[in-house]
Coordinates of C-alpha atoms and ligand atoms in Angstrom, one line a residue:
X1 CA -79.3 151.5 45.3
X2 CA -78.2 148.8 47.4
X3 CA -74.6 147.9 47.4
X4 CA -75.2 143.7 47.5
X5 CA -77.5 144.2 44.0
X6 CA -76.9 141.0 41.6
X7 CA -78.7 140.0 38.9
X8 CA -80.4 136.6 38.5
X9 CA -81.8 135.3 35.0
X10 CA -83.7 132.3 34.8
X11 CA -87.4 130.6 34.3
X12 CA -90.6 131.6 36.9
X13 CA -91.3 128.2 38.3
X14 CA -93.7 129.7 40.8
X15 CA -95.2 133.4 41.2
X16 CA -97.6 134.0 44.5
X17 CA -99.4 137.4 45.8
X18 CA -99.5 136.8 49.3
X19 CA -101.0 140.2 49.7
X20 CA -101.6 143.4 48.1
X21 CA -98.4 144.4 49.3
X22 CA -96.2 141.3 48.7
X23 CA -95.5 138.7 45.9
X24 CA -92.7 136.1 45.8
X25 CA -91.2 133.8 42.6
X26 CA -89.4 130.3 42.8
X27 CA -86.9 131.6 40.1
X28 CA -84.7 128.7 38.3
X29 CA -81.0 129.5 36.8
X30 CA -79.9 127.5 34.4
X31 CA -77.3 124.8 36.1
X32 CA -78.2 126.7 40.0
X33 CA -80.1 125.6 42.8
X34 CA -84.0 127.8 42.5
X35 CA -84.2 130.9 44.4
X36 CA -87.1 132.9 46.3
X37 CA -87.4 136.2 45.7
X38 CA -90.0 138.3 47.3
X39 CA -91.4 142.1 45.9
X40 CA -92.4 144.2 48.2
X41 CA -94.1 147.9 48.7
X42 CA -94.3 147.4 52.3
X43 CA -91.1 148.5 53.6
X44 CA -90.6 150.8 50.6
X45 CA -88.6 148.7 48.0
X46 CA -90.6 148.9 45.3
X47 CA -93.4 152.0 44.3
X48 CA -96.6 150.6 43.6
X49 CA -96.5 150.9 40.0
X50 CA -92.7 148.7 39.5
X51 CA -95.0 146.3 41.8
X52 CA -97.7 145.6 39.8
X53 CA -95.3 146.0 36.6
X54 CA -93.2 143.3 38.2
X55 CA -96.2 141.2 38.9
X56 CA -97.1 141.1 35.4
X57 CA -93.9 140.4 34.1
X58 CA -93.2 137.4 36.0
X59 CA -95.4 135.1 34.5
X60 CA -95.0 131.4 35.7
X61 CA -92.8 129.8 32.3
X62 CA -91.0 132.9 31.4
X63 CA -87.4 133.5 31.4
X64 CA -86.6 136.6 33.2
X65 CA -83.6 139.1 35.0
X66 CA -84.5 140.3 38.0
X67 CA -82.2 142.7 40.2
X68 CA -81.8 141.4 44.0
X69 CA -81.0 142.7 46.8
X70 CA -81.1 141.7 50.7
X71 CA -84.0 142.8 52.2
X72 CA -84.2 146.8 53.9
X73 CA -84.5 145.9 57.3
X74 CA -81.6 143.6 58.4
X75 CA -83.6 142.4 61.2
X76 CA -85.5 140.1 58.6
X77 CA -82.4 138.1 57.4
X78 CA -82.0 136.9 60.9
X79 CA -82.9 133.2 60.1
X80 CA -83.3 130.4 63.4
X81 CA -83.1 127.5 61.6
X82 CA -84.8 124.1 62.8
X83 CA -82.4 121.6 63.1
X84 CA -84.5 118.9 64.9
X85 CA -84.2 115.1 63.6
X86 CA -88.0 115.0 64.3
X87 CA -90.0 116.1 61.1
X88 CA -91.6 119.8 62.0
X89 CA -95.7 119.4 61.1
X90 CA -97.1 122.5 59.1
X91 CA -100.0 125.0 60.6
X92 CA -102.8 124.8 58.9
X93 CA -103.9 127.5 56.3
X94 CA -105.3 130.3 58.1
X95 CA -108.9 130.6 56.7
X96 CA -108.3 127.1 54.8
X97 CA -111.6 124.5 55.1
X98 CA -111.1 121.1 56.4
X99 CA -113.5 118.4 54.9
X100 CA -114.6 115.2 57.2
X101 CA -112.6 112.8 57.0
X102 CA -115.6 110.4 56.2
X103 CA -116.5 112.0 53.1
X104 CA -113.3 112.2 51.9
X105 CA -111.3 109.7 49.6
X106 CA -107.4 109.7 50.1
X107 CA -106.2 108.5 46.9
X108 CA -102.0 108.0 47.0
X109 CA -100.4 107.5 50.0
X110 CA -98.3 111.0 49.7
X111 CA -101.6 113.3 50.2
X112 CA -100.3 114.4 53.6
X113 CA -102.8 117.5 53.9
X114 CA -106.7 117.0 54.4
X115 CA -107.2 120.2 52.7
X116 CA -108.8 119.4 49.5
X117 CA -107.0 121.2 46.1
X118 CA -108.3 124.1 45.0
X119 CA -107.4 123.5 41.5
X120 CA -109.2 120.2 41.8
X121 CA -112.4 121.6 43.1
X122 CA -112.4 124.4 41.0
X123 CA -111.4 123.4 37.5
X124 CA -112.2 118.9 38.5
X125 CA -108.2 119.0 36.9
X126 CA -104.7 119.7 38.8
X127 CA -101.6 119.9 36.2
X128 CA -99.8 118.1 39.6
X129 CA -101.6 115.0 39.5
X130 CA -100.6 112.3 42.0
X131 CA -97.8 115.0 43.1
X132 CA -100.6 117.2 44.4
X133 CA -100.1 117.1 48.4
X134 CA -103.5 118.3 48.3
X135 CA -106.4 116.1 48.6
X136 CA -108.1 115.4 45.2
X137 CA -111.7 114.2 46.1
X138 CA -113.9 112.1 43.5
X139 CA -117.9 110.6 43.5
X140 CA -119.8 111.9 45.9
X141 CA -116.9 113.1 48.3
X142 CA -115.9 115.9 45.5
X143 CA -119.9 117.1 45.8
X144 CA -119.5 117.6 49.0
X145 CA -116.3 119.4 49.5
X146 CA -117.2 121.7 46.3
X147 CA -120.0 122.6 48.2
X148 CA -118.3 123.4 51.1
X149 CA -115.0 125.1 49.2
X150 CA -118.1 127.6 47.7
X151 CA -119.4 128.2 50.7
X152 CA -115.7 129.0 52.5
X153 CA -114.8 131.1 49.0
X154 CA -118.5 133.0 50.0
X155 CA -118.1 133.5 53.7
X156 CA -114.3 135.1 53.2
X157 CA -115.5 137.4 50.2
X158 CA -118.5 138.8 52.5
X159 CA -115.8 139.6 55.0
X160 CA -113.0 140.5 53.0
X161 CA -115.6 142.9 51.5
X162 CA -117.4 143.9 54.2
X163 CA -117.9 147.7 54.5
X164 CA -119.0 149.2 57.7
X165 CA -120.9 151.8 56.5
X166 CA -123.5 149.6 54.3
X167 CA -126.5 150.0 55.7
X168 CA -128.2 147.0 54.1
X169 CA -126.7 143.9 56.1
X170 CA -128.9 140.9 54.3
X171 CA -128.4 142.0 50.5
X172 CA -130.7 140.7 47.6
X173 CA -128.8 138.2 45.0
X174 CA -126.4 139.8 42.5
X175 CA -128.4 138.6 39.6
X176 CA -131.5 141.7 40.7
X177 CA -128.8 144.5 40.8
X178 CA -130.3 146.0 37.3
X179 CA -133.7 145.7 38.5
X180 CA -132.4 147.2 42.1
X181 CA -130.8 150.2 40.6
X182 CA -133.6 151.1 38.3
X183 CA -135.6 151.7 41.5
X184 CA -133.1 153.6 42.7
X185 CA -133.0 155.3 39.6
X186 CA -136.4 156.3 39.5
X187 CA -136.6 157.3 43.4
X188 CA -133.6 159.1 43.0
X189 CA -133.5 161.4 39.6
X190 CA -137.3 161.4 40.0
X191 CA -137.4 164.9 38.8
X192 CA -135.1 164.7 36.0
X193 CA -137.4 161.9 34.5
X194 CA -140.0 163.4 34.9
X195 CA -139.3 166.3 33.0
X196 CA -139.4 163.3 29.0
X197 CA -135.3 163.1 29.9
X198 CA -134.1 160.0 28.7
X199 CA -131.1 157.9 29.6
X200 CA -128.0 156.7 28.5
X201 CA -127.1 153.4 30.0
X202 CA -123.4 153.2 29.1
X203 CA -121.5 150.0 29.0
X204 CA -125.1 148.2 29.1
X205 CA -124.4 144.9 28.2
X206 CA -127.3 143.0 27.0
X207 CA -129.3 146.4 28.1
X208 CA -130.9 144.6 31.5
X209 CA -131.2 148.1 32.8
X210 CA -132.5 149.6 29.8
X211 CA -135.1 147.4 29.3
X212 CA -136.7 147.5 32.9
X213 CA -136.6 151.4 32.6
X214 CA -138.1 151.6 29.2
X215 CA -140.7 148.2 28.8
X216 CA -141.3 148.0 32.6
X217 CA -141.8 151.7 33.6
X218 CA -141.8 153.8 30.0
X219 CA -138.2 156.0 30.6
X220 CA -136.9 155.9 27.3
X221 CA -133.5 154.0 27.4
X222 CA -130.6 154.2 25.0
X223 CA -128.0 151.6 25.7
X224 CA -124.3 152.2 24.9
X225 CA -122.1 149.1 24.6
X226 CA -119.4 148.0 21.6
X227 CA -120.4 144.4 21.7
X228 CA -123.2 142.4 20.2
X229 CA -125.1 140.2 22.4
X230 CA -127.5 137.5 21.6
X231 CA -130.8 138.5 23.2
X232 CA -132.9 134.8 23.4
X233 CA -136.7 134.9 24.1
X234 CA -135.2 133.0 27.6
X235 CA -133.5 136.6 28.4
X236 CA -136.7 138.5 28.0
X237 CA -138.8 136.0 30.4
X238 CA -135.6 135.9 33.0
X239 CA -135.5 139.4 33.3
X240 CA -139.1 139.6 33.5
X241 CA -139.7 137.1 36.4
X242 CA -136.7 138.4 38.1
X243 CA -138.9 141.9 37.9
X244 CA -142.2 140.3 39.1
X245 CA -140.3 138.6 42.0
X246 CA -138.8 141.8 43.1
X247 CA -142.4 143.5 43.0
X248 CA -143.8 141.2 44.7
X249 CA -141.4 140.8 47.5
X250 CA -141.6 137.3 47.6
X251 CA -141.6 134.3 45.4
X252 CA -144.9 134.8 43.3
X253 CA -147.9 132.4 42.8
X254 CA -146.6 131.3 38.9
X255 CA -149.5 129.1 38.8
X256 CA -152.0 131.9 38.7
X257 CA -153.3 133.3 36.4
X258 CA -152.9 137.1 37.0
X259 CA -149.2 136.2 37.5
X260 CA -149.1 134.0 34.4
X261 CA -150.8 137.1 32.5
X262 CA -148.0 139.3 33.8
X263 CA -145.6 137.0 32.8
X264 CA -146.4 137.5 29.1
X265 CA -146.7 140.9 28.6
X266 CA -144.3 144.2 29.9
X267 CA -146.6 147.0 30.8
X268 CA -145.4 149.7 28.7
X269 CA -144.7 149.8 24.8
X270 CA -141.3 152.1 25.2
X271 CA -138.7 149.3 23.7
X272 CA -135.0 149.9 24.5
X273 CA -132.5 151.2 21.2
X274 CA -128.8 150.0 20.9
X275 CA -125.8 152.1 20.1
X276 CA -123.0 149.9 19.6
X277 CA -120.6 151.7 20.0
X278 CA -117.9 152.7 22.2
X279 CA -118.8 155.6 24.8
X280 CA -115.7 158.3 24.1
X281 CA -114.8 162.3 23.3
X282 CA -115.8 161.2 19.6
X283 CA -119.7 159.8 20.6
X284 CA -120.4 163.0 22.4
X285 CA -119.2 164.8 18.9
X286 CA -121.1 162.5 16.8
X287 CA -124.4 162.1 19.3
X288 CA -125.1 165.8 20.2
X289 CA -128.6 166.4 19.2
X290 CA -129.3 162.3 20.7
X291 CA -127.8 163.4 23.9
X292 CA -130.0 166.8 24.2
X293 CA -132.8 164.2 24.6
X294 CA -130.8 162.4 27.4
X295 CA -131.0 164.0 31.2
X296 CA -129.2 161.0 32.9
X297 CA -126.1 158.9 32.1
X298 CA -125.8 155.4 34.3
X299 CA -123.4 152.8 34.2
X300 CA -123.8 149.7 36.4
X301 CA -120.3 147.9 36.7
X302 CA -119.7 150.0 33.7
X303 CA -115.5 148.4 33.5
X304 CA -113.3 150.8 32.0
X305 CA -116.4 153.3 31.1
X306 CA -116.9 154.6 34.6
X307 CA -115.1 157.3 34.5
X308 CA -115.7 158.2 30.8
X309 CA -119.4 158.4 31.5
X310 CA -118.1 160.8 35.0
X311 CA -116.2 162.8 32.6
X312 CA -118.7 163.1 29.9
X313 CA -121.5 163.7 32.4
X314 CA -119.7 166.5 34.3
X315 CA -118.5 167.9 30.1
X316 CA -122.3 167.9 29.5
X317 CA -124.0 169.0 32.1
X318 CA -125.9 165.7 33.2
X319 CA -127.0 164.3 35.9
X320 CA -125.2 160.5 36.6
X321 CA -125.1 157.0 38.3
X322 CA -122.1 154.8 38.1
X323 CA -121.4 151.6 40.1
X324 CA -117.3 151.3 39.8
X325 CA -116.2 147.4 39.9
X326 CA -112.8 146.9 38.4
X327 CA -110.3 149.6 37.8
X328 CA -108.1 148.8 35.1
X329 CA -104.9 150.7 36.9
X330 CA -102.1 150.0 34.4
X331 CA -104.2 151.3 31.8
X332 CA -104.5 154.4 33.8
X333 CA -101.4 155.7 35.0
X334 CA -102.4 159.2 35.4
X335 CA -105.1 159.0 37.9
X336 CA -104.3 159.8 40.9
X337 CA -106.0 161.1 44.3
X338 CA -105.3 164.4 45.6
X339 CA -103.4 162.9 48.4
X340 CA -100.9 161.7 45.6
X341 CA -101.9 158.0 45.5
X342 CA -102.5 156.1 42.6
X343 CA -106.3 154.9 42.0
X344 CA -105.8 151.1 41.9
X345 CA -109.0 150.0 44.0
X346 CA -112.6 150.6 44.1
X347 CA -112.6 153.0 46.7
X348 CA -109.7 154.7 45.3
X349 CA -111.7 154.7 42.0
X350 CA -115.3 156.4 44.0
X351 CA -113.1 158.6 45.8
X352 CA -111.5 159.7 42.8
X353 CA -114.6 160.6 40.7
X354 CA -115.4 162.4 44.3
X355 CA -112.7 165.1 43.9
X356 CA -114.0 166.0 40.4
X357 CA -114.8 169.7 40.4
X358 CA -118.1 170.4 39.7
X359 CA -117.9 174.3 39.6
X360 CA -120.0 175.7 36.8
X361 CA -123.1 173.2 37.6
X362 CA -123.2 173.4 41.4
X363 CA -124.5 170.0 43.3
X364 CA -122.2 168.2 44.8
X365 CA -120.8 164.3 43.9
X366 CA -122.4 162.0 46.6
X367 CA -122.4 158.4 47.2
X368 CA -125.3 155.9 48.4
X369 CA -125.2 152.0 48.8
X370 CA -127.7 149.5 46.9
X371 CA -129.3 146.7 48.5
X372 CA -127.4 143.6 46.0
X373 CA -124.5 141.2 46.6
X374 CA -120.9 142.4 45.5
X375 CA -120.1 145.7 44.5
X376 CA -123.1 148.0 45.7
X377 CA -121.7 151.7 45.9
X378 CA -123.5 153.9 44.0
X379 CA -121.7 157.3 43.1
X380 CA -123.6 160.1 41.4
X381 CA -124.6 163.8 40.8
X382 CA -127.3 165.8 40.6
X383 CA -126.9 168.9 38.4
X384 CA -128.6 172.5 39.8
X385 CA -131.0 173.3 37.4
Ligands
LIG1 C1 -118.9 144.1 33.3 S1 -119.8 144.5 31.8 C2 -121.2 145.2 32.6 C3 -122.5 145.0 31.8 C4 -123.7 145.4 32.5 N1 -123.7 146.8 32.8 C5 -124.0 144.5 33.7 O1 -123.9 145.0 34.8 O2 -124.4 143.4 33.5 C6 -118.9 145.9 31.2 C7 -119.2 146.3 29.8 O3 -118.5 147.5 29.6 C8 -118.4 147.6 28.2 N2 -117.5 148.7 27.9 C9 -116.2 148.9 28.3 N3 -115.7 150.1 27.9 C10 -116.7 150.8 27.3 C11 -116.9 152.1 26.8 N4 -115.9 153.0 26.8 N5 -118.1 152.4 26.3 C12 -119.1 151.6 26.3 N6 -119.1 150.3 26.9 C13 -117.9 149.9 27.3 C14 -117.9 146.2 27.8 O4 -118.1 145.9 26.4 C15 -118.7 145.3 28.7 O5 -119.8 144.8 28.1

């Protein structure tokens, strides 16, 4: 423990992650000048879990007591200040947009920044009002610069995203990925479909995948998910345009008739059944002679029941799909990677379900990527017969 430690108590004015590794408050004593404090896991200070722990604890409002210290290396207290009388002019935002200056409106005089407010073009609200040193577009201006804040928020995603190994370099919209991983389904657990298996679509949702297995190609589909959801005769026609578009390969004719035909009708008479319910030790107890009928268990951006349906898969015996997306880490604690470090991202979370052992069932766990926007890794398993 460092010998300088001191305690400061007072309210989070301001909490920022500046990167995975590194978050600072604005912290303000009662009857003190504010202080910065920064948390770090970069040079050792604080394990990943106290990190995240402290993150969530210093909610902007609350009154906290946090234990200082000067940082490890001494080399970063070394401070040059700038004492010129002439005022020093800011960088700009690495990666921040610019907007034209014709299509913007500058409202009060102190918007010193032609970076538009986030908060603004998000939310059309900023709780700093004419404080804001942000720009705070309106009319036709605030169009324009939402467009192009959207467009920005897209083209960083793509590359803060971007994994080399993805083969498929211009993906299909998000909004096909239940229709895309059905086909995927089918091409890739060909034979275990074959054979009458069903399959259990786990964390379903509204049961998009279900239903394209089961009306649109005749797998029988059971889906899995706690929560009631409204399904509107609009869903039903969505899903089933979305599924004629991706046939086709193009944007049908929706005039014709053939097409207009399709659009009424689903070509097979298998409907989809609901289990709401949660997917846990408990529904494989209370579902055993449903789940001899079942060969596959899938879960598309299946939340906190990827790795139930791993588990439960790998416990029974079945074959299995999951797409990870969110990890849930302070929830689970105990998961770790055989290298020791704890599963708090998405590839943590695929290469943890990749060190399951599948002794007793042979095959191993493998991973493939599917052609849609956002998260597109597909991890699954292929029992030996
Ligand atoms: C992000 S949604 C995904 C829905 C759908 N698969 C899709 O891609 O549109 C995650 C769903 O997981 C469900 N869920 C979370 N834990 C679950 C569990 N243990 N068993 C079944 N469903 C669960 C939630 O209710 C939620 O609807």
């Amino acid at each position: 423990m460092s010998p300088h430690l001191t305690a400061i108590t007072g309210q989070v004015r301001l909490r920022r992650k500046l990167c995975k590794a590194l978050f600072f408050i604005d912290i303000q004593p009662d009857n003190e000048p504010k202080s910065q404090v920064f948390f770090r896991t970069d040079d050792g200070s604080l394990g990943i879990v106290d990190f995240q722990e402290s993150f969530r604890a210093c909610r902007p409002g609350s009154v906290i007591t946090v234990q200082v210290f000067p940082p490890n290396d001494p080399s970063e207290q070394e401070v040059v200040p700038y004492t010129s009388r002439i005022a020093f002019v800011q960088d700009r935002a690495l990666g921040g947009s610019t907007i034209r200056e014709d299509v913007v409106e500058i409202k009060p005089a102190n918007r010193n920044e032609s970076t538009p407010c986030k908060y603004w073009i998000n939310k059309n609200k900023c709780e700093r009002g004419d404080e804001c040193s942000f720009q705070h577009p309106t009319g036709k201006a605030f169009d324009t610069a939402r467009v192009k804040w959207l467009e920005e928020r897209e083209k960083n995603r793509k590359i803060a995203t971007h994994d080399p190994e993805d083969p498929h370099t211009s993906k299909k919209p998000h909004g096909l990925r239940a229709i895309i991983f059905v086909e995927w389904i089918r091409r890739t657990f060909a034979d275990q479909l074959n054979n009458g298996g069903g399959v259990l679509d786990v964390a379903g949702g509204k049961g998009e995948i279900s239903m394209v297995l089961s009306r649109g190609f005749g797998i029988p589909s059971i889906v899995v998910e706690p929560k009631t959801r409204k399904l509107p005769n609009y869903w039903f026609s969505r899903l089933r345009r979305l599924m004629l578009r991706f046939e086709a390969n193009q944007e049908p004719d929706w005039k014709s008739k053939d097409v207009q035909q399709a659009l009424q009708h689903w070509p097979c008479d298998v409907a989809p059944t609901y289990l709401h319910t949660m997917l846990d030790d408990q529904f494989l107890e209370d579902h055993v002679e449903l789940l001899k009928t079942v060969s596959l268990f899938v879960g598309l951006h299946s939340d906190q029941a990827t790795i139930p349906i791993v588990d439960a898969a790998l416990k029974a015996g079945k074959a299995f799909a999951v797409v990870p997306c969110c990890v849930f880490s302070h929830d689970n604690r105990s998961r770790q990677l055989r290298n020791g470090e704890l599963v708090t991202t998405t590839e943590q979370q695929i290469q943890y379900i990749l060190e399951k052992d599948t002794r007793g069932h042979g095959g191993q766990i493998q991973t493939d990527y599917l052609d849609f926007e956002g998260k597109n890794r597909v991890v699954y398993w292929i029992p030996d017969k």
